[in-house]
Amino acid sequence: MGDPETIEPRLSPPPHQPNVPAPGAAAVAPAAAAGPALPQAGPDEVALLIDDRPVVVRKGATVLQAAEKAGILVPHYCYHPGMSIAGNCRMCLVEVEKMPKLQIGCATVAAPGMVVRTNNERVRGVRAGIQEFLLINHPLDCPICDQAGECRLQSYEKDYGRGYSRFAEEKVHFPKRYDIGRSVLFDAERCIKCTRCIRFCDEVSQSHELALFSRGDHAIVGAFPGRPLDNPYSGCTADVCPVGALTWKPFRFKARVWFLKNVPSVCAGCARGCNVNVATFRNRIHRMTPRVNADVNAYWMCDAGRQSYDTLYSRPRFERPIARGLPDATVDQALDRAAALLRDTAKTGGKGAVAAIVSARLSLEDLYVAKRVLGELAGVTRLAIPSHEEGEDDHLLIRRDKTPNARGAELLGLGAPSSERVKEILDDVASGRVKGLVVVGEDLLALPGASPALLDRLSALVVLDAWKSPTVDRAHVALPSCGYGEFEGTMVNFQGRVQRLRAALRPPGEADPAWRILREMGRRFGLTSEYATAREIFDEVGAKVPAFSGLTFRALGDLGAPAPGGATPGAAGAGVSGGPGAPRAGA
Ligand code: SF4
Ligand code: SF4
Ligand code: FES
């Protein structure tokens, strides 16, 4: 990991574009003598006027950031708040009083008393010129471009362009559909050379695959020979590309972006819990993109998380309940059978005869109701959570722990994921001590130590899962539960931050959130709580579990909140809080 010092934003102007007024330079406009008064600024702040709106920002903030704070959009291509300032697209030019030339807002530091115009005739004329310049060699690809609908060239042309072309000559041609990496495709003709992708690889992923080769209108972004764009965060280059030059292959030609419904949620690929938008069309997830959360993932997410929704479609879904010996069982019949089996096993097998293995991929609400129903009512005395680890924590976001709610399970008092505890239960199945097992959200036969012969020793195997699996096939009773994107609920990431997942899809067949199935099972053991919604369950957790004391579902908002008794000190992670790709000194 590089020293964060080396990637601090270069707030001073690039050498070729002096932003400091030349000594004795003539003022271009009189001071806003009769304009709005400047507000009082604190010792670390500066006050300035932008389009007659007074604004106070932190020292070091740029004019573009100050404008953003004042609610004024300064159009820009190359500026990105998570990367250093390149100042190459010139789209953010603004007029600063007392400076004869227009200045780039992204690299001009706001100064006390500055008077800025972002939308006068002079600025508008230059913007239209920049648009015309950028479009000279840009192909007319919008009808076949995946970026259409969220492309800056398109929307800025609508808002600031001339609306017609004066360029009659042949455009420069470059490679199109070029495999620049495993998952990203490059169309060099669409590239506007903003260098965002290059800076991402240099500063955030720190993998350094990309560079700008050649000069002038022959300049082209490319990967170094033998080093394709294959870092674990390569999809972020497509996110930061302001045009359709870099596109994420799995999403190409899947859906027009204006048909997508973006649902704010959280990635469940690892214990980081990156904030994401889940984009659906016709009840199918087509894309996941990062959603900004400075405390968790800044602007980024990893490629594995971006495609984690594939698991939803990679195996056949389990849609109807199964109760051995009861063909075409209804959910109620299956639940009756499950409750009867567990009750009999607990009675005949004695204390410790029924155990449970539940997944830390379940929501907090699922785990809480599982604890209440299985632990307090159904006679389950031992409960274990399998651990799923892979690789190592990296310098940015990726966590070795692939269970997104391990911390939530711990804070609820269920214990941390532990392969040893799972093994102990399986050993007791082998020895005959454990005769009944409830498995929620795990394919037991995919875990080390489990075998079909072992499961056949059980007199009660009750399984809740979203997919068909060898474990479901061997269950006495199995009930279909929701998969990722199909339920409302919360998870606690490794930092101890509680975050909301939202339902983006209708679940298939008779699948239901696990908490609802467990609630119905609980009713057969005397559960009286209503538990009508995930919100209601979470609010009970906030009222009864000390680690969540005082938290409410509503208070979590879109960005989540630290669990009062569960925040992990020093676990902010390198991807945020001043690390690579963190939000830059802003307004
Ligand atoms: S590929 Fe996209 S992000 Fe990279 S320089 Fe070109 S326009 Fe910018
Ligand atoms: S780092 Fe983890 S939570 Fe973030 S996108 Fe990747 S898998 Fe998902
Ligand atoms: S955004 Fe300022 S020069 Fe590109």
Coordinates of C-alpha atoms and ligand atoms in Angstrom, one line a residue:
M1 CA 0.0 0.0 0.0
G2 CA 1.4 3.4 -0.9
D3 CA 1.9 6.2 1.4
P4 CA -1.4 8.2 1.4
E5 CA 0.8 11.4 1.5
T6 CA 1.9 10.7 -2.0
I7 CA -1.6 10.8 -3.4
E8 CA -2.9 13.9 -1.7
P9 CA -4.8 16.1 -4.2
R10 CA -2.6 18.5 -6.0
L11 CA -4.5 21.6 -5.0
S12 CA -2.0 23.9 -6.5
P13 CA -2.6 24.5 -10.2
P14 CA -0.8 22.5 -12.9
P15 CA 2.2 24.4 -14.1
H16 CA 0.8 25.3 -17.5
Q17 CA -2.3 26.9 -16.1
P18 CA -1.4 29.6 -13.6
N19 CA -4.4 30.3 -11.3
V20 CA -2.9 33.1 -9.5
P21 CA -3.7 36.6 -10.8
A22 CA -0.6 38.2 -12.5
P23 CA 0.7 41.1 -10.5
G24 CA -1.2 44.2 -11.6
A25 CA -3.7 42.2 -13.7
A26 CA -6.8 44.1 -14.5
A27 CA -10.0 43.1 -12.8
V28 CA -12.5 41.7 -15.3
A29 CA -15.5 42.9 -13.3
P30 CA -16.1 45.3 -10.5
A31 CA -16.3 43.8 -7.1
A32 CA -19.8 42.8 -6.1
A33 CA -20.3 46.1 -4.4
A34 CA -24.0 45.9 -4.1
G35 CA -24.1 42.0 -4.2
P36 CA -24.9 39.7 -1.3
A37 CA -22.7 40.0 1.8
L38 CA -20.1 37.4 2.5
P39 CA -20.8 35.3 5.6
Q40 CA -18.4 35.1 8.5
A41 CA -15.8 32.3 8.0
G42 CA -14.1 30.5 10.9
P43 CA -10.3 30.3 11.2
D44 CA -10.1 27.2 8.9
E45 CA -12.7 28.3 6.5
V46 CA -13.0 30.7 3.6
A47 CA -16.1 32.6 2.5
L48 CA -16.7 33.4 -1.2
L49 CA -19.5 34.2 -3.6
I50 CA -20.4 31.9 -6.4
D51 CA -23.1 33.1 -8.8
D52 CA -24.1 35.6 -6.1
R53 CA -24.6 32.8 -3.6
P54 CA -22.5 33.1 -0.4
V55 CA -20.7 29.9 0.6
V56 CA -18.3 28.9 3.3
V57 CA -15.9 26.1 2.8
R58 CA -12.9 24.5 4.5
K59 CA -9.5 26.0 3.6
G60 CA -8.1 24.0 0.7
A61 CA -11.4 23.3 -1.0
T62 CA -11.5 24.0 -4.7
V63 CA -14.0 26.3 -6.5
L64 CA -15.7 23.3 -8.0
Q65 CA -16.2 21.8 -4.5
A66 CA -17.4 25.1 -3.1
A67 CA -19.9 25.4 -6.0
E68 CA -21.1 21.9 -5.2
K69 CA -21.6 22.9 -1.6
A70 CA -23.6 25.9 -2.8
G71 CA -25.8 23.6 -5.0
I72 CA -24.3 24.8 -8.3
L73 CA -23.2 22.2 -10.8
V74 CA -19.9 23.0 -12.5
P75 CA -19.8 20.4 -15.3
H76 CA -16.6 18.3 -15.3
Y77 CA -15.1 15.2 -16.9
C78 CA -11.6 14.6 -15.4
Y79 CA -12.2 15.7 -11.8
H80 CA -13.2 12.8 -9.4
P81 CA -13.4 13.4 -5.7
G82 CA -11.6 10.1 -4.9
M83 CA -8.5 10.8 -7.1
S84 CA -5.9 13.5 -7.6
I85 CA -6.7 16.4 -9.8
A86 CA -5.5 16.2 -13.5
G87 CA -7.1 19.4 -14.8
N88 CA -7.0 18.2 -18.4
C89 CA -10.6 18.3 -19.7
R90 CA -11.2 22.1 -19.2
M91 CA -14.9 21.6 -18.9
C92 CA -15.0 23.1 -15.5
L93 CA -13.7 26.6 -16.6
V94 CA -15.3 29.4 -14.5
E95 CA -14.7 33.1 -14.4
V96 CA -13.0 34.4 -11.3
E97 CA -13.1 38.1 -10.6
K98 CA -9.7 39.8 -11.0
M99 CA -8.3 36.9 -13.1
P100 CA -8.2 37.8 -16.8
K101 CA -8.4 34.2 -18.0
L102 CA -11.1 31.7 -17.2
Q103 CA -9.9 29.2 -14.5
I104 CA -10.5 25.5 -14.1
G105 CA -12.7 25.1 -11.1
C106 CA -11.4 21.7 -10.2
A107 CA -7.8 23.0 -9.5
T108 CA -8.5 26.6 -8.3
V109 CA -8.4 26.8 -4.6
A110 CA -11.2 28.9 -3.1
A111 CA -9.9 32.1 -1.6
P112 CA -11.5 34.5 0.9
G113 CA -13.7 37.0 -0.8
M114 CA -13.4 35.3 -4.2
V115 CA -16.2 36.2 -6.7
V116 CA -16.9 33.4 -9.1
R117 CA -19.3 33.2 -12.1
T118 CA -20.1 29.7 -13.4
N119 CA -22.8 30.5 -15.9
N120 CA -22.3 33.7 -17.7
E121 CA -22.1 34.1 -21.4
R122 CA -18.3 33.9 -21.5
V123 CA -18.3 30.6 -19.5
R124 CA -21.1 29.2 -21.6
G125 CA -19.3 30.0 -24.8
V126 CA -16.2 28.2 -23.7
R127 CA -18.1 25.2 -22.5
A128 CA -19.8 24.9 -25.9
G129 CA -16.3 25.1 -27.4
I130 CA -15.0 22.3 -25.2
Q131 CA -18.0 20.1 -26.1
E132 CA -17.4 20.7 -29.8
F133 CA -13.7 20.0 -29.4
L134 CA -14.4 16.7 -27.5
L135 CA -17.0 15.6 -30.1
I136 CA -14.8 16.2 -33.1
N137 CA -13.4 12.7 -33.0
H138 CA -16.2 11.1 -31.0
P139 CA -18.2 8.5 -32.9
L140 CA -21.9 8.8 -33.2
D141 CA -22.3 5.6 -31.1
C142 CA -25.1 6.6 -28.7
P143 CA -27.7 4.2 -30.2
I144 CA -25.4 1.2 -29.5
C145 CA -23.5 2.5 -26.5
D146 CA -24.1 1.0 -23.1
Q147 CA -23.3 4.4 -21.5
A148 CA -26.2 6.1 -23.2
G149 CA -28.5 7.6 -20.6
E150 CA -25.7 8.1 -18.1
C151 CA -23.0 9.5 -20.3
R152 CA -21.6 13.0 -19.5
L153 CA -20.8 13.8 -23.1
Q154 CA -24.5 13.2 -23.9
S155 CA -26.0 15.1 -21.1
Y156 CA -23.5 18.0 -21.2
E157 CA -24.1 18.3 -25.0
K158 CA -27.8 18.6 -24.2
D159 CA -27.2 21.2 -21.5
Y160 CA -24.2 23.2 -22.8
G161 CA -23.4 22.1 -26.4
R162 CA -24.3 23.8 -29.7
G163 CA -26.4 20.9 -30.7
Y164 CA -24.9 20.5 -34.2
S165 CA -21.5 19.7 -35.7
R166 CA -19.4 21.9 -38.0
F167 CA -16.9 19.1 -38.5
A168 CA -17.1 17.7 -42.0
E169 CA -13.7 16.0 -42.1
E170 CA -13.0 12.3 -41.5
K171 CA -12.7 11.5 -37.7
V172 CA -9.6 9.8 -36.3
H173 CA -10.2 6.1 -36.0
F174 CA -9.0 3.9 -33.2
P175 CA -9.5 0.3 -32.1
K176 CA -13.1 -0.5 -31.0
R177 CA -14.2 -3.4 -28.8
Y178 CA -10.6 -3.9 -27.5
D179 CA -10.2 -6.5 -24.7
I180 CA -8.2 -4.3 -22.3
G181 CA -8.8 -6.7 -19.4
R182 CA -10.7 -9.8 -18.2
S183 CA -13.9 -8.0 -17.6
V184 CA -13.6 -4.5 -19.2
L185 CA -13.8 -3.7 -22.8
F186 CA -12.3 -0.6 -24.3
D187 CA -13.6 1.5 -27.2
A188 CA -10.7 3.9 -27.9
E189 CA -12.8 6.1 -30.3
R190 CA -15.1 7.0 -27.4
C191 CA -12.3 8.0 -25.1
I192 CA -11.9 11.7 -24.2
K193 CA -8.5 11.2 -22.5
C194 CA -9.6 12.4 -19.1
T195 CA -7.2 9.9 -17.5
R196 CA -9.6 9.0 -14.7
C197 CA -9.0 5.3 -15.4
I198 CA -5.2 5.7 -15.4
R199 CA -5.4 7.6 -12.1
F200 CA -7.6 5.0 -10.6
C201 CA -5.1 2.2 -11.4
D202 CA -2.2 4.3 -10.1
E203 CA -3.8 5.7 -7.0
V204 CA -6.6 3.5 -5.8
S205 CA -6.1 -0.1 -7.0
Q206 CA -2.3 0.7 -7.1
S207 CA -1.9 -1.8 -9.9
H208 CA -0.6 0.6 -12.5
E209 CA -1.7 -1.2 -15.7
L210 CA -2.8 1.8 -17.7
A211 CA -1.1 4.8 -19.3
L212 CA -1.7 7.3 -22.1
F213 CA 0.4 6.6 -25.2
S214 CA 1.2 9.0 -28.1
R215 CA 0.3 12.6 -28.3
G216 CA -2.3 15.0 -29.8
D217 CA -5.2 13.4 -31.6
H218 CA -3.3 10.2 -31.7
A219 CA -3.2 9.9 -27.9
I220 CA -4.6 6.6 -26.7
V221 CA -5.2 4.9 -23.4
G222 CA -3.6 1.5 -23.2
A223 CA -2.4 -1.3 -21.0
F224 CA 1.3 -1.9 -20.7
P225 CA 2.4 -5.0 -22.7
G226 CA 1.8 -8.2 -20.8
R227 CA -0.2 -6.3 -18.1
P228 CA -3.9 -6.4 -18.9
L229 CA -6.4 -4.5 -16.8
D230 CA -6.9 -7.4 -14.4
N231 CA -6.8 -5.9 -10.9
P232 CA -9.5 -7.0 -8.4
Y233 CA -11.2 -3.6 -8.8
S234 CA -11.0 -3.2 -12.6
G235 CA -14.8 -2.6 -12.8
C236 CA -14.3 0.7 -11.1
T237 CA -12.5 2.0 -14.2
A238 CA -15.8 1.6 -16.1
D239 CA -17.6 3.4 -13.3
V240 CA -15.3 6.4 -13.4
C241 CA -15.1 6.6 -17.2
P242 CA -17.4 9.5 -17.9
V243 CA -18.2 8.2 -21.4
G244 CA -18.8 4.8 -22.9
A245 CA -15.1 4.1 -23.6
L246 CA -14.7 1.5 -20.8
T247 CA -17.6 -0.8 -20.3
W248 CA -18.1 -3.7 -17.9
K249 CA -18.5 -6.8 -20.1
P250 CA -21.1 -8.7 -18.0
F251 CA -23.4 -5.7 -18.4
R252 CA -22.9 -5.0 -22.1
F253 CA -26.1 -4.9 -24.0
K254 CA -28.1 -6.4 -21.1
A255 CA -30.5 -3.4 -20.6
R256 CA -30.9 0.2 -21.4
V257 CA -30.0 2.1 -18.2
W258 CA -33.2 4.1 -18.2
F259 CA -35.1 0.8 -17.8
L260 CA -33.1 -0.1 -14.7
K261 CA -34.5 0.3 -11.2
N262 CA -31.7 1.2 -8.8
V263 CA -32.3 0.0 -5.3
P264 CA -29.8 1.2 -2.6
S265 CA -28.5 -1.8 -0.7
V266 CA -25.3 -3.5 0.5
C267 CA -23.0 -6.1 -1.1
A268 CA -23.0 -9.4 0.7
G269 CA -19.8 -10.7 -0.8
C270 CA -17.6 -10.2 2.2
A271 CA -17.5 -8.7 5.7
R272 CA -16.9 -5.1 4.3
G273 CA -20.5 -4.6 3.2
C274 CA -19.8 -2.1 0.4
N275 CA -22.7 0.2 -0.3
V276 CA -24.2 -0.5 -3.7
N277 CA -27.0 0.2 -6.1
V278 CA -28.7 -3.0 -7.2
A279 CA -30.0 -2.4 -10.7
T280 CA -32.9 -4.6 -11.8
F281 CA -34.9 -5.0 -14.9
R282 CA -37.8 -7.5 -15.2
N283 CA -37.2 -9.0 -11.8
R284 CA -33.6 -9.8 -12.5
I285 CA -30.4 -8.2 -11.3
H286 CA -28.4 -6.9 -14.2
R287 CA -25.8 -4.8 -12.5
M288 CA -24.3 -3.8 -9.2
T289 CA -22.4 -0.5 -8.9
P290 CA -20.9 1.2 -5.8
R291 CA -22.9 3.7 -3.8
V292 CA -20.8 6.4 -2.0
N293 CA -20.3 5.8 1.7
A294 CA -17.2 7.5 3.0
D295 CA -17.2 5.3 6.1
V296 CA -17.3 2.0 4.3
N297 CA -16.2 1.9 0.7
A298 CA -15.8 5.5 -0.5
Y299 CA -16.7 5.3 -4.2
W300 CA -15.5 1.7 -4.9
M301 CA -16.3 -1.9 -4.9
C302 CA -14.4 -5.1 -5.9
D303 CA -15.1 -7.1 -9.1
A304 CA -16.1 -10.2 -7.1
G305 CA -18.7 -8.2 -5.2
R306 CA -19.9 -6.5 -8.5
Q307 CA -20.7 -9.9 -9.9
S308 CA -21.7 -11.6 -6.6
Y309 CA -25.4 -11.6 -7.8
D310 CA -24.4 -14.3 -10.2
T311 CA -24.7 -16.8 -7.4
L312 CA -28.4 -16.1 -7.4
Y313 CA -28.7 -17.5 -10.9
S314 CA -25.8 -20.0 -11.0
R315 CA -27.7 -22.9 -9.3
P316 CA -31.4 -24.0 -9.6
R317 CA -33.6 -22.2 -7.1
F318 CA -35.5 -24.1 -4.4
E319 CA -39.0 -22.9 -4.8
R320 CA -41.5 -25.3 -3.1
P321 CA -41.5 -26.9 0.4
I322 CA -40.5 -30.6 0.7
A323 CA -41.7 -32.9 3.4
R324 CA -40.5 -36.5 3.1
G325 CA -43.5 -38.8 2.7
L326 CA -45.9 -35.9 1.9
P327 CA -46.0 -35.3 -1.8
D328 CA -46.9 -31.7 -2.8
A329 CA -46.8 -30.5 0.9
T330 CA -47.9 -27.0 1.5
V331 CA -45.7 -24.6 3.6
D332 CA -48.1 -25.1 6.6
Q333 CA -47.9 -28.9 6.3
A334 CA -44.1 -28.8 6.0
L335 CA -43.9 -26.5 9.1
D336 CA -46.2 -28.8 11.1
R337 CA -44.0 -31.8 10.1
A338 CA -40.8 -29.9 11.0
A339 CA -42.1 -28.9 14.4
A340 CA -43.3 -32.4 15.2
L341 CA -40.0 -34.0 14.2
L342 CA -38.0 -31.5 16.3
R343 CA -40.3 -31.9 19.3
D344 CA -40.1 -35.7 19.1
T345 CA -36.3 -35.7 18.7
A346 CA -35.8 -33.4 21.6
K347 CA -38.1 -35.5 23.8
T348 CA -36.6 -38.9 22.9
G349 CA -33.0 -37.8 22.5
G350 CA -32.8 -35.8 25.7
K351 CA -30.8 -32.5 26.3
G352 CA -28.5 -31.6 23.4
A353 CA -30.2 -33.9 20.9
V354 CA -31.2 -31.1 18.6
A355 CA -28.5 -28.6 17.2
A356 CA -28.6 -25.9 14.6
I357 CA -26.2 -24.7 12.0
V358 CA -27.0 -21.2 10.7
S359 CA -25.3 -19.0 8.2
A360 CA -23.7 -15.6 8.9
R361 CA -25.0 -14.7 5.4
L362 CA -28.4 -14.3 6.9
S363 CA -29.8 -11.0 8.0
L364 CA -29.7 -9.8 11.6
E365 CA -33.4 -10.3 11.7
D366 CA -33.1 -13.9 10.5
L367 CA -30.5 -14.6 13.1
Y368 CA -32.4 -12.9 15.9
V369 CA -35.6 -14.8 15.2
A370 CA -33.5 -18.0 14.7
K371 CA -32.0 -17.5 18.2
R372 CA -35.4 -16.9 19.8
V373 CA -37.3 -19.7 18.1
L374 CA -34.6 -22.4 18.0
G375 CA -32.7 -21.5 21.1
E376 CA -35.5 -20.4 23.4
L377 CA -38.5 -22.4 22.2
A378 CA -37.6 -25.4 20.1
G379 CA -35.1 -26.9 22.5
V380 CA -31.9 -26.3 20.4
T381 CA -29.1 -26.1 22.9
R382 CA -26.2 -25.8 20.5
L383 CA -25.9 -23.5 17.5
A384 CA -22.8 -23.1 15.3
I385 CA -22.0 -20.7 12.4
P386 CA -19.7 -21.9 9.6
S387 CA -16.9 -19.7 8.7
H388 CA -16.1 -18.9 5.0
E389 CA -12.7 -17.4 4.5
E390 CA -10.8 -17.0 1.3
G391 CA -7.6 -15.1 0.4
E392 CA -6.5 -12.1 2.6
D393 CA -7.6 -8.7 3.5
D394 CA -6.2 -6.3 1.0
H395 CA -5.1 -2.6 1.1
L396 CA -8.5 -1.3 0.0
L397 CA -11.8 -3.1 0.6
I398 CA -11.6 -6.9 0.2
R399 CA -12.0 -8.9 3.4
R400 CA -10.9 -12.5 3.9
D401 CA -14.1 -13.2 5.8
K402 CA -16.7 -13.9 3.2
T403 CA -19.6 -13.9 5.6
P404 CA -21.3 -10.4 5.5
N405 CA -23.0 -10.6 8.9
A406 CA -20.4 -12.4 11.1
R407 CA -20.2 -9.4 13.4
G408 CA -24.0 -9.2 13.6
A409 CA -24.1 -12.9 14.8
E410 CA -21.5 -12.1 17.4
L411 CA -23.3 -9.0 18.7
L412 CA -26.5 -11.0 19.0
G413 CA -24.6 -13.4 21.2
L414 CA -24.5 -16.3 18.7
G415 CA -20.7 -16.4 18.7
A416 CA -18.3 -15.8 15.8
P417 CA -18.2 -18.2 12.8
S418 CA -16.3 -21.2 13.8
S419 CA -15.4 -24.3 11.8
E420 CA -14.5 -26.1 15.1
R421 CA -17.9 -25.6 16.5
V422 CA -19.5 -26.9 13.3
K423 CA -17.2 -29.9 13.4
E424 CA -18.1 -30.6 17.1
I425 CA -21.7 -30.8 16.1
L426 CA -21.0 -33.0 13.1
D427 CA -18.9 -35.3 15.4
D428 CA -21.8 -35.6 17.7
V429 CA -24.1 -36.5 14.8
A430 CA -21.6 -39.3 14.0
S431 CA -21.6 -40.5 17.7
G432 CA -25.4 -40.3 17.9
R433 CA -25.6 -37.6 20.5
V434 CA -27.1 -35.2 18.1
K435 CA -30.2 -36.7 16.4
G436 CA -31.9 -33.6 15.1
L437 CA -30.4 -30.7 13.1
V438 CA -31.8 -27.4 11.8
V439 CA -29.7 -26.0 9.0
V440 CA -30.5 -22.4 7.8
G441 CA -28.8 -20.9 4.7
E442 CA -26.0 -23.4 4.4
D443 CA -25.4 -26.3 2.1
L444 CA -24.1 -28.6 4.9
L445 CA -22.7 -31.2 2.5
A446 CA -20.4 -28.5 1.1
L447 CA -18.8 -28.0 4.5
P448 CA -15.8 -30.1 5.6
G449 CA -16.6 -33.1 7.7
A450 CA -20.2 -33.6 6.4
S451 CA -21.2 -36.5 4.3
P452 CA -24.5 -38.0 3.0
A453 CA -24.0 -41.0 5.3
L454 CA -23.7 -38.7 8.3
L455 CA -26.9 -36.9 7.5
D456 CA -28.7 -40.2 7.0
R457 CA -28.1 -40.9 10.7
L458 CA -30.3 -38.0 11.7
S459 CA -33.9 -38.6 12.7
A460 CA -34.8 -34.9 12.0
L461 CA -33.1 -32.8 9.4
V462 CA -34.9 -29.5 8.8
V463 CA -33.4 -27.2 6.1
L464 CA -34.1 -23.6 5.0
D465 CA -32.3 -22.6 1.9
A466 CA -32.7 -20.5 -1.3
W467 CA -31.1 -23.1 -3.6
K468 CA -31.6 -26.8 -4.4
S469 CA -28.7 -28.6 -2.9
P470 CA -27.6 -32.1 -1.8
T471 CA -28.5 -31.1 1.8
V472 CA -32.0 -30.0 0.7
D473 CA -32.4 -33.4 -1.1
R474 CA -31.6 -35.3 2.1
A475 CA -33.8 -33.2 4.5
H476 CA -36.9 -34.6 6.2
V477 CA -38.4 -31.2 5.8
A478 CA -37.0 -28.3 3.6
L479 CA -38.5 -24.8 3.1
P480 CA -37.5 -22.3 0.4
S481 CA -36.1 -19.0 1.6
C482 CA -35.1 -15.8 -0.1
G483 CA -31.8 -15.2 -1.8
Y484 CA -29.7 -12.0 -2.1
G485 CA -31.8 -9.0 -3.2
E486 CA -35.1 -10.6 -2.3
F487 CA -35.4 -9.5 1.4
E488 CA -35.4 -6.5 3.6
G489 CA -33.1 -6.5 6.5
T490 CA -29.9 -5.5 8.1
M491 CA -26.3 -6.8 8.4
V492 CA -23.4 -5.6 10.5
N493 CA -20.1 -5.3 8.7
F494 CA -16.7 -6.0 10.2
Q495 CA -16.4 -2.4 11.5
G496 CA -19.6 -2.9 13.5
R497 CA -21.7 -0.8 11.2
V498 CA -25.3 -1.7 10.8
Q499 CA -26.5 -1.3 7.3
R500 CA -29.7 -2.0 5.4
L501 CA -30.3 -4.4 2.6
R502 CA -33.4 -3.7 0.5
A503 CA -35.6 -6.0 -1.4
A504 CA -35.1 -5.4 -5.1
L505 CA -36.7 -8.6 -6.5
R506 CA -39.8 -10.7 -6.0
P507 CA -38.7 -14.1 -4.6
P508 CA -39.5 -17.2 -6.7
G509 CA -42.2 -19.7 -5.9
E510 CA -43.0 -19.9 -2.2
A511 CA -39.7 -18.6 -1.0
D512 CA -39.9 -16.3 2.0
P513 CA -37.4 -14.5 4.2
A514 CA -35.9 -16.9 6.7
W515 CA -37.2 -14.9 9.6
R516 CA -40.8 -15.3 8.4
I517 CA -40.4 -19.1 8.0
L518 CA -38.8 -19.3 11.5
R519 CA -41.5 -17.1 12.9
E520 CA -44.1 -19.6 11.6
M521 CA -42.2 -22.5 13.0
G522 CA -42.0 -20.5 16.3
R523 CA -45.8 -20.2 16.4
R524 CA -45.9 -24.0 16.6
F525 CA -43.7 -23.8 19.7
G526 CA -45.7 -21.0 21.4
L527 CA -44.1 -17.9 19.9
T528 CA -46.4 -15.0 20.5
S529 CA -44.4 -12.1 19.0
E530 CA -46.0 -10.6 15.9
Y531 CA -42.8 -9.9 13.9
A532 CA -44.7 -8.7 10.9
T533 CA -41.8 -6.9 9.3
A534 CA -38.0 -6.8 9.4
R535 CA -38.3 -3.2 10.7
E536 CA -40.3 -4.5 13.7
I537 CA -37.7 -7.2 14.4
F538 CA -34.8 -4.7 14.2
D539 CA -36.6 -2.3 16.5
E540 CA -36.9 -5.1 19.1
V541 CA -33.2 -5.9 18.7
G542 CA -32.5 -2.1 19.3
A543 CA -34.6 -2.3 22.4
K544 CA -33.5 -5.6 23.9
V545 CA -29.9 -6.4 22.7
P546 CA -27.4 -4.2 24.5
A547 CA -25.0 -4.0 21.5
F548 CA -27.7 -2.3 19.5
S549 CA -29.1 -0.3 22.3
G550 CA -31.2 2.6 21.0
L551 CA -30.8 2.0 17.3
T552 CA -33.9 1.9 15.2
F553 CA -34.4 0.8 11.6
R554 CA -35.4 4.3 10.6
A555 CA -32.3 5.8 12.1
L556 CA -30.1 3.6 9.9
G557 CA -31.0 5.6 6.7
D558 CA -29.1 4.8 3.5
L559 CA -25.6 4.9 5.0
G560 CA -26.1 2.8 8.1
A561 CA -24.9 3.6 11.7
P562 CA -22.4 2.1 14.1
A563 CA -23.8 -0.4 16.5
P564 CA -23.4 1.4 19.9
G565 CA -21.9 -1.6 21.6
G566 CA -20.2 -3.2 18.6
A567 CA -18.1 -0.8 16.6
T568 CA -14.7 -2.3 16.0
P569 CA -12.0 0.2 16.9
G570 CA -9.5 1.0 14.1
A571 CA -11.5 -1.0 11.6
A572 CA -12.2 1.8 9.2
G573 CA -10.0 0.1 6.5
A574 CA -7.6 1.5 4.0
G575 CA -10.2 2.2 1.4
V576 CA -11.7 5.0 3.4
S577 CA -10.8 7.6 6.0
G578 CA -7.8 9.0 4.2
G579 CA -6.7 5.8 2.4
P580 CA -6.4 5.4 -1.3
G581 CA -9.5 6.6 -3.1
A582 CA -11.0 8.3 0.0
P583 CA -12.9 11.5 -0.5
R584 CA -10.5 14.4 -1.0
A585 CA -10.3 17.5 1.1
G586 CA -13.7 18.8 0.3
A587 CA -16.1 21.5 1.1
Ligands
SF4_1 S1 -11.1 5.4 -21.1 FE1 -12.7 6.7 -20.1 S2 -11.8 7.1 -18.1 FE2 -10.1 6.4 -19.4 S3 -9.2 8.3 -20.2 FE3 -10.7 7.5 -21.7 S4 -12.6 8.6 -21.2 FE4 -11.3 8.8 -19.4
SF4_2 S1 -15.1 -5.7 -0.9 FE1 -16.6 -7.2 -0.1 S2 -18.4 -6.1 0.3 FE2 -17.1 -4.8 -1.0 S3 -17.8 -5.3 -3.1 FE3 -16.1 -6.7 -2.7 S4 -17.1 -8.5 -1.9 FE4 -18.6 -6.9 -1.8
FES3 S1 -12.8 18.8 -14.4 FE1 -11.5 20.5 -14.3 S2 -10.2 20.4 -16.0 FE2 -11.4 18.5 -16.1

